[in-house]
Short mmCIF file of C-alpha atoms in Angstrom, two decimals:
data_model
loop_
_atom_site.label_atom_id
_atom_site.label_comp_id
_atom_site.label_asym_id
_atom_site.label_seq_id
_atom_site.Cartn_x
_atom_site.Cartn_y
_atom_site.Cartn_z
CA MET R 999 -93.23 -113.94 -35.23
CA THR R 1000 -91.72 -110.54 -34.36
CA THR R 1001 -91.04 -107.90 -37.00
CA GLN R 1002 -88.09 -105.62 -36.35
CA VAL R 1003 -88.64 -101.87 -36.25
CA VAL R 1004 -85.82 -99.80 -37.73
CA LYS R 1005 -85.87 -96.13 -36.65
CA LYS R 1006 -84.01 -93.27 -38.27
CA HIS R 1007 -84.44 -89.51 -38.26
CA MET R 1008 -84.69 -87.08 -41.16
CA VAL R 1009 -84.02 -83.35 -41.08
CA VAL R 1010 -87.09 -81.52 -42.40
CA ALA R 1011 -86.26 -77.92 -41.47
CA GLN R 1012 -84.02 -75.63 -39.46
CA ASN R 1013 -85.18 -73.12 -36.87
CA ALA R 1014 -83.97 -69.52 -36.67
CA SER R 1015 -81.02 -70.62 -34.53
CA GLY R 1016 -79.85 -72.88 -37.34
CA ARG R 1017 -80.69 -76.04 -35.41
CA ASN R 1018 -82.12 -79.04 -37.23
CA MET R 1019 -85.72 -80.12 -36.77
CA ASN R 1020 -86.09 -83.87 -37.24
CA VAL R 1021 -88.88 -86.36 -37.70
CA PRO R 1022 -88.62 -90.07 -36.82
CA ILE R 1023 -89.06 -92.62 -39.60
CA TYR R 1024 -90.09 -96.13 -38.57
CA ARG R 1025 -89.57 -98.90 -41.10
CA MET R 1026 -90.95 -102.42 -40.75
CA LYS R 1027 -89.94 -104.91 -43.42
CA GLY R 1028 -91.29 -108.42 -43.78
CA ALA R 1029 -89.52 -111.51 -45.04
CA ARG R 1030 -92.15 -112.00 -47.74
CA PRO R 1031 -92.57 -109.87 -50.88
CA GLY R 1032 -95.49 -107.47 -50.97
CA PRO R 1033 -96.56 -103.85 -51.39
CA THR R 1034 -94.73 -100.86 -49.97
CA VAL R 1035 -96.89 -98.79 -47.62
CA TYR R 1036 -96.30 -95.18 -46.54
CA ILE R 1037 -98.25 -93.65 -43.63
CA GLN R 1038 -97.77 -90.16 -42.18
CA SER R 1039 -99.58 -88.04 -39.60
CA SER R 1040 -99.84 -84.43 -38.39
CA ILE R 1041 -98.93 -82.50 -41.53
CA HIS R 1042 -101.29 -79.95 -39.94
CA GLY R 1043 -99.93 -79.25 -36.48
CA ALA R 1044 -103.20 -79.43 -34.54
CA GLU R 1045 -104.19 -82.77 -36.09
CA VAL R 1046 -102.50 -85.00 -33.55
CA GLN R 1047 -104.68 -88.12 -33.25
CA GLY R 1048 -102.91 -89.84 -36.15
CA ASN R 1049 -99.81 -90.11 -33.97
CA VAL R 1050 -101.68 -92.36 -31.55
CA VAL R 1051 -102.92 -94.43 -34.49
CA ILE R 1052 -99.33 -94.90 -35.69
CA TYR R 1053 -98.29 -95.87 -32.16
CA HIS R 1054 -100.92 -98.63 -32.11
CA LEU R 1055 -99.99 -99.74 -35.62
CA ILE R 1056 -96.33 -100.15 -34.67
CA GLN R 1057 -97.16 -102.05 -31.48
CA ARG R 1058 -99.48 -104.43 -33.31
CA LEU R 1059 -97.44 -104.85 -36.49
CA LYS R 1060 -94.43 -105.96 -34.46
CA ASP R 1061 -96.28 -109.23 -33.83
CA MET R 1062 -97.57 -109.68 -37.38
CA ASP R 1063 -96.16 -111.31 -40.49
CA ILE R 1064 -95.64 -108.42 -42.90
CA CYS R 1065 -95.42 -108.81 -46.66
CA GLY R 1066 -93.38 -106.01 -48.19
CA GLU R 1067 -92.47 -102.89 -46.23
CA ILE R 1068 -94.35 -100.35 -44.10
CA ILE R 1069 -92.93 -96.85 -43.57
CA LEU R 1070 -94.50 -94.77 -40.77
CA VAL R 1071 -93.76 -91.09 -40.17
CA PRO R 1072 -95.58 -89.66 -37.12
CA ASN R 1073 -95.68 -85.93 -36.41
CA CYS R 1074 -94.25 -85.29 -39.88
CA ASN R 1075 -94.50 -81.51 -39.40
CA PRO R 1076 -92.79 -80.59 -36.12
CA ILE R 1077 -92.83 -76.93 -37.12
CA GLY R 1078 -96.62 -76.84 -37.28
CA THR R 1079 -97.05 -78.80 -34.06
CA ASN R 1080 -95.05 -76.16 -32.17
CA ILE R 1081 -96.86 -73.07 -33.46
CA LYS R 1082 -98.91 -72.23 -30.38
CA ALA R 1083 -101.07 -69.23 -29.52
CA GLY R 1084 -102.07 -69.53 -25.92
CA GLU R 1085 -104.04 -72.76 -25.58
CA TYR R 1086 -104.33 -73.45 -29.30
CA THR R 1087 -102.12 -74.89 -32.03
CA LEU R 1088 -102.04 -72.71 -35.15
CA GLY R 1089 -100.29 -75.28 -37.29
CA ARG R 1090 -102.43 -75.33 -40.44
CA PHE R 1091 -100.38 -72.78 -42.37
CA ASP R 1092 -96.70 -71.97 -42.80
CA PRO R 1093 -96.42 -68.91 -40.50
CA VAL R 1094 -93.84 -67.24 -42.75
CA ASN R 1095 -95.47 -67.59 -46.16
CA GLY R 1096 -99.10 -68.39 -45.27
CA THR R 1097 -99.08 -71.63 -47.30
CA ASN R 1098 -101.29 -74.54 -46.30
CA TRP R 1099 -98.90 -77.26 -45.10
CA ASN R 1100 -100.79 -79.81 -47.23
CA ARG R 1101 -100.67 -77.99 -50.57
CA GLY R 1102 -97.00 -78.00 -51.56
CA TYR R 1103 -96.57 -81.46 -53.07
CA PHE R 1104 -95.43 -81.87 -56.67
CA PHE R 1105 -97.15 -83.09 -59.84
CA ASP R 1106 -96.31 -82.26 -63.45
CA LYS R 1107 -99.01 -83.64 -65.76
CA GLY R 1108 -97.14 -82.72 -68.93
CA ALA R 1109 -94.00 -84.54 -67.80
CA VAL R 1110 -96.05 -87.66 -67.06
CA GLU R 1111 -97.65 -87.56 -70.50
CA HIS R 1112 -94.20 -87.18 -72.05
CA PHE R 1113 -92.93 -90.18 -70.07
CA ALA R 1114 -95.92 -92.22 -71.27
CA LYS R 1115 -94.69 -91.83 -74.86
CA THR R 1116 -91.55 -93.80 -73.94
CA VAL R 1117 -93.59 -96.86 -72.89
CA THR R 1118 -93.79 -99.68 -75.44
CA ARG R 1119 -96.40 -102.38 -75.91
CA GLU R 1120 -93.90 -105.02 -74.78
CA GLU R 1121 -92.64 -103.34 -71.58
CA SER R 1122 -93.75 -105.14 -68.42
CA ILE R 1123 -95.82 -103.48 -65.69
CA ASP R 1124 -92.94 -103.94 -63.23
CA GLY R 1125 -90.54 -102.38 -65.73
CA ILE R 1126 -92.77 -99.36 -66.28
CA LYS R 1127 -93.23 -98.89 -62.52
CA GLN R 1128 -89.51 -99.05 -61.84
CA ARG R 1129 -88.68 -96.51 -64.54
CA PHE R 1130 -91.55 -94.21 -63.60
CA ARG R 1131 -90.63 -94.17 -59.92
CA ALA R 1132 -87.08 -93.20 -60.84
CA HIS R 1133 -88.56 -90.45 -63.05
CA LEU R 1134 -90.76 -89.14 -60.21
CA SER R 1135 -87.93 -89.25 -57.68
CA ASN R 1136 -85.62 -87.35 -60.01
CA ALA R 1137 -88.31 -84.72 -60.66
CA ILE R 1138 -88.75 -84.15 -56.90
CA ASP R 1139 -84.98 -83.87 -56.45
CA ASN R 1140 -84.84 -81.29 -59.22
CA LYS R 1141 -87.69 -79.35 -57.64
CA LEU R 1142 -85.92 -79.30 -54.28
CA ALA R 1143 -82.74 -78.06 -55.98
CA GLU R 1144 -84.35 -75.06 -57.67
CA PRO R 1145 -81.81 -72.20 -57.62
CA TRP R 1146 -84.31 -69.60 -56.35
CA GLY R 1147 -85.35 -71.76 -53.40
CA LEU R 1148 -88.72 -72.88 -52.08
CA GLY R 1149 -91.00 -71.90 -49.24
CA LEU R 1150 -90.86 -73.79 -45.96
CA ALA R 1151 -94.09 -75.75 -46.55
CA GLN R 1152 -93.06 -76.85 -50.03
CA GLN R 1153 -89.60 -77.92 -48.82
CA LEU R 1154 -91.23 -80.06 -46.13
CA ASN R 1155 -93.82 -81.52 -48.51
CA LEU R 1156 -91.25 -82.51 -51.11
CA LYS R 1157 -89.01 -84.22 -48.55
CA LEU R 1158 -92.00 -86.26 -47.36
CA GLN R 1159 -93.14 -86.97 -50.92
CA GLN R 1160 -89.69 -88.30 -51.74
CA MET R 1161 -90.19 -90.98 -49.05
CA ALA R 1162 -93.67 -91.84 -50.37
CA VAL R 1163 -92.73 -91.99 -54.05
CA ASN R 1164 -91.92 -95.73 -54.00
CA ALA R 1165 -95.06 -96.69 -52.10
CA ASP R 1166 -97.96 -98.65 -53.56
CA LEU R 1167 -100.32 -97.58 -50.76
CA VAL R 1168 -100.21 -94.13 -49.15
CA LEU R 1169 -102.27 -93.04 -46.15
CA ASP R 1170 -102.21 -89.45 -44.90
CA LEU R 1171 -103.76 -89.21 -41.42
CA HIS R 1172 -105.68 -86.01 -40.60
CA ASN R 1173 -108.35 -84.59 -38.29
CA GLY R 1174 -111.10 -82.03 -38.78
CA PRO R 1175 -111.79 -79.10 -36.40
CA VAL R 1176 -114.79 -80.73 -34.64
CA SER R 1177 -115.37 -83.78 -36.79
CA THR R 1178 -116.59 -87.29 -37.29
CA ARG R 1179 -114.53 -89.94 -39.12
CA HIS R 1180 -114.44 -89.63 -42.90
CA VAL R 1181 -112.14 -90.58 -45.78
CA TYR R 1182 -111.29 -89.04 -49.16
CA ILE R 1183 -111.19 -91.70 -51.88
CA PRO R 1184 -110.14 -91.21 -55.53
CA GLU R 1185 -112.95 -92.18 -57.85
CA TYR R 1186 -110.91 -94.94 -59.50
CA ALA R 1187 -110.44 -96.65 -56.10
CA LYS R 1188 -114.10 -96.69 -55.03
CA ASP R 1189 -114.00 -100.40 -54.19
CA SER R 1190 -111.51 -99.70 -51.40
CA ALA R 1191 -114.05 -97.56 -49.52
CA LYS R 1192 -115.50 -100.68 -47.90
CA LEU R 1193 -112.08 -101.86 -46.69
CA PHE R 1194 -111.87 -99.15 -44.00
CA ASN R 1195 -114.15 -99.03 -40.97
CA ILE R 1196 -115.05 -95.43 -41.72
CA PRO R 1197 -118.72 -94.44 -42.00
CA HIS R 1198 -118.45 -91.39 -44.28
CA CYS R 1199 -116.73 -91.57 -47.68
CA ILE R 1200 -116.02 -88.70 -50.08
CA PHE R 1201 -115.24 -89.66 -53.68
CA ILE R 1202 -112.83 -87.15 -55.21
CA PRO R 1203 -111.97 -86.73 -58.92
CA ASN R 1204 -108.56 -87.79 -60.18
CA VAL R 1205 -107.44 -84.16 -60.20
CA PHE R 1206 -104.43 -82.58 -58.51
CA ALA R 1207 -105.09 -79.85 -55.91
CA GLY R 1208 -101.80 -79.99 -54.03
CA ALA R 1209 -102.37 -82.63 -51.33
CA LEU R 1210 -100.29 -85.77 -50.74
CA ASP R 1211 -102.99 -88.26 -51.75
CA GLU R 1212 -103.48 -86.43 -55.06
CA ALA R 1213 -99.73 -86.09 -55.61
CA THR R 1214 -99.55 -89.88 -55.24
CA PHE R 1215 -102.42 -91.12 -57.38
CA CYS R 1216 -102.58 -88.41 -60.06
CA PRO R 1217 -99.22 -89.34 -61.70
CA TRP R 1218 -100.13 -93.02 -61.86
CA TRP R 1219 -103.67 -92.35 -63.06
CA THR R 1220 -102.39 -89.94 -65.72
CA LEU R 1221 -99.77 -92.47 -66.85
CA GLN R 1222 -102.36 -95.22 -67.02
CA GLU R 1223 -104.75 -93.12 -69.12
CA SER R 1224 -101.94 -91.86 -71.39
CA ILE R 1225 -100.75 -95.40 -72.12
CA LYS R 1226 -104.30 -96.40 -72.93
CA SER R 1227 -104.62 -93.45 -75.32
CA ASN R 1228 -101.19 -93.91 -76.94
CA LEU R 1229 -101.07 -97.69 -77.26
CA GLU R 1230 -104.67 -98.80 -76.69
CA ARG R 1231 -103.17 -100.86 -73.88
CA GLU R 1232 -105.06 -101.35 -70.62
CA VAL R 1233 -102.70 -101.22 -67.62
CA SER R 1234 -103.24 -101.03 -63.86
CA PHE R 1235 -100.45 -100.05 -61.50
CA ASN R 1236 -102.36 -100.73 -58.25
CA VAL R 1237 -101.22 -97.54 -56.55
CA GLU R 1238 -103.74 -96.04 -54.12
CA ALA R 1239 -103.67 -93.06 -51.77
CA PHE R 1240 -106.18 -91.76 -49.23
CA THR R 1241 -106.65 -88.96 -46.75
CA LEU R 1242 -108.15 -90.37 -43.55
CA GLU R 1243 -109.87 -87.92 -41.18
CA MET R 1244 -110.09 -89.49 -37.74
CA GLY R 1245 -112.17 -87.18 -35.58
CA SER R 1246 -111.40 -83.79 -34.08
CA GLN R 1247 -108.14 -81.89 -33.91
CA GLU R 1248 -106.36 -80.99 -30.65
CA VAL R 1249 -107.56 -84.31 -29.17
CA ILE R 1250 -105.67 -87.48 -28.25
CA ASP R 1251 -107.70 -90.61 -27.46
CA PHE R 1252 -105.77 -93.89 -27.15
CA ASN R 1253 -108.85 -96.12 -27.30
CA GLU R 1254 -110.14 -94.43 -30.46
CA GLY R 1255 -106.64 -94.64 -31.90
CA ASN R 1256 -106.66 -98.40 -31.53
CA ILE R 1257 -110.02 -98.56 -33.30
CA ASP R 1258 -108.59 -96.59 -36.23
CA ALA R 1259 -105.48 -98.78 -36.26
CA THR R 1260 -107.77 -101.81 -36.68
CA SER R 1261 -109.49 -100.02 -39.57
CA ILE R 1262 -106.16 -99.43 -41.32
CA LEU R 1263 -105.03 -103.01 -40.67
CA SER R 1264 -108.23 -104.30 -42.28
CA TYR R 1265 -107.36 -102.29 -45.41
CA LEU R 1266 -103.72 -103.43 -45.41
CA ASN R 1267 -104.75 -107.04 -44.95
CA ALA R 1268 -107.14 -106.83 -47.91
CA LYS R 1269 -104.27 -105.42 -50.02
CA GLY R 1270 -101.93 -108.33 -49.26
CA VAL R 1271 -99.68 -106.56 -46.75
CA LEU R 1272 -100.34 -109.02 -43.91
CA HIS R 1273 -99.84 -112.79 -44.07
CA GLU R 1274 -102.36 -115.09 -42.39
CA CYS R 1275 -104.15 -112.22 -40.67
CA ASP R 1276 -107.84 -112.50 -39.77
CA ILE R 1277 -108.62 -108.77 -39.49
CA LYS R 1278 -111.45 -107.92 -41.88
CA PRO R 1279 -113.58 -104.81 -42.51
CA LYS R 1280 -116.61 -104.45 -40.26
CA GLU R 1281 -120.13 -104.92 -41.52
CA MET R 1282 -121.40 -101.38 -41.05
CA GLN R 1283 -123.31 -98.59 -42.74
CA ARG R 1284 -121.08 -96.53 -45.02
CA LEU R 1285 -122.46 -93.37 -46.62
CA SER R 1286 -120.85 -91.73 -49.62
CA VAL R 1287 -120.93 -88.50 -51.62
CA TYR R 1288 -119.10 -87.13 -54.60
CA LEU R 1289 -116.95 -84.11 -53.80
CA LYS R 1290 -119.41 -81.78 -55.57
CA ASP R 1291 -122.05 -82.77 -53.00
CA TYR R 1292 -119.77 -82.20 -50.00
CA LYS R 1293 -120.98 -78.68 -49.27
CA THR R 1294 -119.63 -75.88 -47.13
CA LEU R 1295 -122.11 -73.72 -45.24
CA PHE R 1296 -120.64 -70.21 -44.92
CA THR R 1297 -122.16 -67.59 -42.64
CA ASN R 1298 -123.51 -64.24 -43.81
CA TRP R 1299 -123.35 -62.94 -40.24
CA GLY R 1300 -121.14 -62.80 -37.20
CA GLY R 1301 -122.12 -63.80 -33.67
CA MET R 1302 -121.85 -66.38 -30.91
CA VAL R 1303 -122.91 -69.88 -31.94
CA GLU R 1304 -124.29 -72.99 -30.28
CA TYR R 1305 -123.70 -75.92 -32.64
CA MET R 1306 -126.90 -77.92 -32.30
CA ALA R 1307 -126.28 -80.51 -35.04
CA LYS R 1308 -123.48 -82.89 -34.13
CA PRO R 1309 -121.01 -84.36 -36.67
CA GLY R 1310 -122.39 -87.59 -38.12
CA GLN R 1311 -126.01 -86.78 -37.19
CA SER R 1312 -128.67 -86.90 -39.93
CA VAL R 1313 -130.53 -83.59 -40.22
CA LYS R 1314 -133.71 -83.00 -42.22
CA LYS R 1315 -134.45 -79.86 -44.23
CA GLY R 1316 -135.70 -77.15 -41.88
CA GLU R 1317 -134.32 -78.69 -38.72
CA PRO R 1318 -132.00 -76.55 -36.57
CA LEU R 1319 -128.26 -76.57 -37.19
CA ALA R 1320 -127.20 -73.76 -34.87
CA GLN R 1321 -128.48 -71.10 -32.48
CA ILE R 1322 -126.89 -67.68 -32.92
CA LEU R 1323 -126.52 -64.94 -30.32
CA ASN R 1324 -126.27 -61.32 -31.54
CA ILE R 1325 -124.63 -59.18 -28.86
CA ASP R 1326 -126.04 -55.89 -30.20
CA ASP R 1327 -129.65 -57.12 -30.01
CA LEU R 1328 -129.89 -58.82 -26.61
CA ASP R 1329 -132.71 -56.46 -25.62
CA ASN R 1330 -135.05 -57.42 -28.49
CA ASP R 1331 -136.33 -60.33 -30.55
CA ASN R 1332 -133.24 -60.29 -32.80
CA GLY R 1333 -130.92 -61.26 -29.96
CA SER R 1334 -131.19 -64.95 -30.88
CA ARG R 1335 -132.04 -66.76 -34.06
CA THR R 1336 -131.90 -70.30 -35.41
CA LEU R 1337 -130.01 -71.43 -38.50
CA GLU R 1338 -131.99 -74.17 -40.26
CA ALA R 1339 -130.72 -76.87 -42.62
CA PRO R 1340 -131.29 -75.80 -46.26
CA CYS R 1341 -131.76 -79.46 -47.30
CA ASP R 1342 -131.44 -82.98 -45.91
CA LEU R 1343 -127.81 -83.32 -44.85
CA ILE R 1344 -125.24 -84.89 -42.52
CA PRO R 1345 -122.80 -82.53 -40.80
CA ILE R 1346 -119.28 -83.96 -41.02
CA LEU R 1347 -117.44 -81.18 -39.20
CA HIS R 1348 -117.99 -77.70 -37.83
CA PHE R 1349 -115.95 -74.64 -36.87
CA PRO R 1350 -114.23 -75.15 -33.50
CA SER R 1351 -115.00 -71.78 -31.93
CA ALA R 1352 -118.26 -70.32 -30.64
CA SER R 1353 -117.15 -66.85 -31.78
CA VAL R 1354 -117.83 -66.55 -35.50
CA LEU R 1355 -117.06 -63.87 -38.08
CA SER R 1356 -119.18 -63.38 -41.19
CA GLY R 1357 -117.92 -65.56 -44.06
CA THR R 1358 -116.81 -68.37 -41.72
CA GLN R 1359 -116.99 -72.01 -42.83
CA LEU R 1360 -119.52 -72.98 -40.19
CA TYR R 1361 -120.30 -76.56 -41.28
CA LYS R 1362 -119.14 -78.99 -43.97
CA VAL R 1363 -121.92 -81.43 -44.80
CA PHE R 1364 -122.95 -84.41 -46.93
CA THR R 1365 -125.83 -83.74 -49.33
CA ASN R 1366 -127.27 -86.17 -51.88
CA TYR R 1367 -125.53 -88.97 -50.03
CA LYS R 1368 -126.00 -92.67 -50.72
CA GLU R 1369 -125.35 -95.88 -48.88
CA LEU R 1370 -122.46 -97.94 -50.22
#
């Protein structure tokens, strides 16, 4: 069968000439009931590979039997994508206010706890979900309408969050600077780690820090726990959200994009989004850490760096991570030195430039990791 793709555009910002900046929204709705899925890419302007993944998803989903609805928003931050400095895209922060583009989503824990007090023992799960989604949507509308205004990044985030608020499954597609594939997974959804074909999994606490995945699962998790506390009633709303990191930024690779599309389809199939689909997760090694063991190695020095340890490569304590060149000491033994691993670790990503200032996040690494 063929699934129709409905495309519309949404205004997310205006440039200094007063002209609208739009993003395309692709909707694919099946004839069968099922979950609502929301997928976006490129909230950080240099993280472009997710757009290729969405391209492959659309092309493949057109020939699949979808249950429910899938909403796909590629290049969701056209402002960030167009902030260029020479050869590089500087689209990680709002250039006007300095805000991280992925930290302006909305969550009000107190309001959720107050809503939980209106839930009765007899109210159905579907009834609670319908009322709570209306509550969340209204709260986002009120936030957007604040009389003193909002910064550019927060305006963009809230407009995107409003589209995601009715979704059961939310995937935010990212890339690291120079990176291997990894995924952030809320601790309550650990079982879903094995549904993606992603080798490195980071379990994050059910705590809000401003990102879209957290803005999605924190309200539902808080509501679930509040109902349990208020009514001693166990409920599960089956809402999940993940940040998927699919390799390095500033890179487009169509073949790799198709591989990641298959990974996402395996997850969606396991969640009942696809009817009579045979795509399943791969049998593969998956390594996991808790967020507290996902460490950042900062530098105490500046210099020129050769990154010797590649993302995804196991490194033993004492083995070399990087070779550093000190320009002021080229005529003596201090002109070059080796940075060694402080413990057994797996580099997940490293800084993209060879020119490094002191205090730079040189590597982010797995420590105390385990096999799933």
